[in-house]
Each structure stands twice: as structure tokens, then as C-alpha cells.
Amino acid sequence: MATVSSERRRIASAATLILVAYGLSRVLGAVRELVIANTFGTGHNLDDYRVAFGVPDLLFNLLLAGAISSAFIPVLSEHLAKNEPERARQIAGRVLNASVLILTVGAAVLFVVAPWYVSLIAFGYSPTDHELIVTLTRILLLQPIFLGAGGMVIGILTAYQRFFAQALAPLFYNGAIIVAAAFFAPRYGVTALAVGVVVGAILHVSIQLPSLWRTGWRPAPGLGLDDPGVRKVGRLMFPIALGLAAAQVNVFVDTILGTSLPHGRVAALRYADTIAQLPLGTFSQALAFVLFPFLARDAAVHAIDSIRHRTALALRLNIFVLVPASVGIAILGVPITAALFERGQFDADSVRQTAYALTFFSLGLAGQAATALLVRVFYALQDVITPLRISLVVIAVNLGTNIILVQLLAQGGLALGTSIAATLNAILLGRALRGRLGGLE
């Protein structure tokens, strides 16, 4: 009983820390967007930046991001649960080396072919815009290397259930972008934003290194491609990365569809998404993030009852928080957007265009929250195939609905398609998990 009580206190303490940190990070993220909005409004140069940002984002999400951490944490947690800390550290070092190498090679390839794919994804833009997007993309390609390394460190610290340093990392990342937007962007334009992103990514990984060192981790040579633990991470990672790649194709299609709309609509869509992500980031994603290593250790010792209990409780908490938040955002979209962004170049029309998309994003918040949790339960169980199959179905539905809805509702149609997809994803994942666990408590 004392052990259970102690674990509950650890989860509660970690959850409180991460919730506060995520809340601060989302606030800083909103401040970041506020400063950017004040400087650029929804002008077309900002659209160039958003389009350019999508390419490094694709590299990060495809090759690392959720894929490798979702595969890596259960494997590391399994060895820690078996009291094999040296083996866990060995696998961690080798996977980190391989991840940084893959990201560096990927960034180098994209740097060379940047003019080609920019002309492909921004076909509705002028040659001058294309030139700027290529420049921004090449600067931003440094971001996934450092942010990817930081993400790997977060995975290691999460498996060790150490949350403080990783909670600070996003604050430094957003802080660097805010400084760039406030003090350098007025003079140097969107190029300053790109440089700020890279500096933020460097700070993101640097702030975590002392905590990583205290776990006993030390740099180790080699990639360990013949290491069974590294290979297991790779086997789990591939289906996750495939699902993320398909999802990123969806994001790219949204961007391409958005470029067919009047200038400023892509920026309005991204501002709306930033607002919609506030309740998700400050509560739902933080809760899922904290639970993940505990779920992974439960799975390692086959504690199915504990997994059912944790999952059911987290779903109830999400419904309790997200449903009222969705209603509030839908009703108060215009005043919320105006309060956050209406200043400088962000005028009344920018508010209307952003709030319009926000209304449709609000419909999918509960679905996004449930999906973030349920996917991690499957990953903790080392089942990566079920979420992949479901995601491919959902992505196909999302593509079809977005192509139709963008013609009817402009950027609101893209937001509505995202909400429909998120809700469908949550429903299908929930049904599959009930079958896997024999119900939810």
C-alpha cells in the first residue's frame, strides 16, 4: 500500500510540474504568436515563413519527434523495470547517436533540394516568395537537428521519471523566438524569426544536459546497429514514423490547399491552431506525457488492471476539462482572438479570419485529447501496428474531407476536417483498446 501511495504521489508531483511547465510554455507560445502577429499581422511574408517552417517540421516529425520517443521510452522503461540500468544507458546512448546522424543527413539532403520542393509546395506563390522560402527553409533545417537531440534527451529523462529539466526546455525555445520577433524581426524581417528558432533549439537541448549527466549517462561511440535493444527500438519506431509521415503529408496538403486561398489565410489557420492548442497543451498532452513512463512500466510487468485504471481516469479528466473549454472557445472565439492578437499589423480582419477557423478547431479538442492519451497506451503496450492502421484510415478520411470542405468553408473547412479526423481517431482507438484490455475501468 505504501508503494502504491508513493507512486501516486510521484505521479501527482510530476503531473503538477509538467502541467505548470506546459501551461507556461503555452503562455509563452501565445506570447510568441502575439509578438509575431504584432510585427507581421497576417501579411504574406509571414505566410512564406509558415510554409518554410513546414519542411524542417516534416523532417523532425518524420525522423524523430513522437516516433522515436514513443518507441524508445517503453524499451528503456522495460530495462529499468528489470533493474538493468547499465543496459538502459547503453541503449540510450546508441539510439541518441543514430538519431542525430539521421537528422543531420536528412537536413543536408533537404538543404540541397530545397528549391525543387519549395516550387512544388508553394506553387501559388511568386518567384520572389519562392526565393525567400528557400532561404528560410535552409536556415530552419538546423532546427530539427538540435530539437531532435533535445527530444531524445527528453525521452531518456522521461524513462527515468525526471521531469524538471525537460519542463524548462520549451520555455527557453519559445523565449529565444520571442526575443527574435520582438527585437530583431522589425529590422531583419522573417529571417530573424528563422534564426531565433535555431537558437531556441540549441537552448532546448543545452538546458537538459546537466540533468542527463546526473542519470549516469555518458557519451558512447558507435550506433549499435547490431544491438538487439537498438533494433527493437527501430522495429517499434518504423510503424510510428510511417503513421507520422502520412499525417505530415496531410499537413502538407493542408498547406498546399491553403496557398490557393487569399494571402493571410494560412497564417490565420495557424494562429487559430495556436489558440486551440492552449487547453490541449496545458492539460491533455501534459497528462498523457506524464502517464506514459508509468504505463510503460506497468506494461513491462503485465499490470493490465493498473493500465485500465490509469487510462479510464485520464479519459474522465480530459472530458471534464476539454468539453467546457471547447464550448467556451466556440462561443468566445472573436474576443479571445482579439484579446490575444489584435494589435499592430494584426487588424480586425485578421481577428475575423482567425476566429472563423478557431470555431471549427474547437469541435475537435476532445478528440485530440483522447487520441493523445490512447495512442500512448498502445505504445506503452509496444503495440504500434493498431494505431498505424487506424491513423491511415483517419488520414484518408481527413484528406477527402479537407479537399471538399476548403472549397466550401475556406480555412474553416481545413480546421473542420482536422476536427472530424481527430474525433474519428479517438473513437476507433477507444474501441480497439477496449478489446485489447478487456474493457476500461
PDB file of C-alpha atoms in Angstrom, residues 73 153-163 292-293:
ATOM      1  CA  ILE A  73      10.636   5.054 -23.795  1.00  0.00           C
ATOM      2  CA  VAL A 153      17.158  13.653 -24.115  1.00  0.00           C
ATOM      3  CA  ILE A 154      13.551  14.228 -23.054  1.00  0.00           C
ATOM      4  CA  GLY A 155      12.857  10.577 -23.841  1.00  0.00           C
ATOM      5  CA  ILE A 156      15.753   9.429 -21.665  1.00  0.00           C
ATOM      6  CA  LEU A 157      14.772  11.689 -18.772  1.00  0.00           C
ATOM      7  CA  THR A 158      11.126  10.608 -19.079  1.00  0.00           C
ATOM      8  CA  ALA A 159      12.068   6.937 -18.808  1.00  0.00           C
ATOM      9  CA  TYR A 160      13.983   7.821 -15.641  1.00  0.00           C
ATOM     10  CA  GLN A 161      10.909   9.793 -14.493  1.00  0.00           C
ATOM     11  CA  ARG A 162      12.905  13.025 -14.240  1.00  0.00           C
ATOM     12  CA  PHE A 163      10.758  15.903 -15.429  1.00  0.00           C
ATOM     13  CA  PHE A 292       3.476   7.411 -20.439  1.00  0.00           C
ATOM     14  CA  PRO A 293       6.530   6.122 -18.488  1.00  0.00           C
TER      15      PRO A 293
END
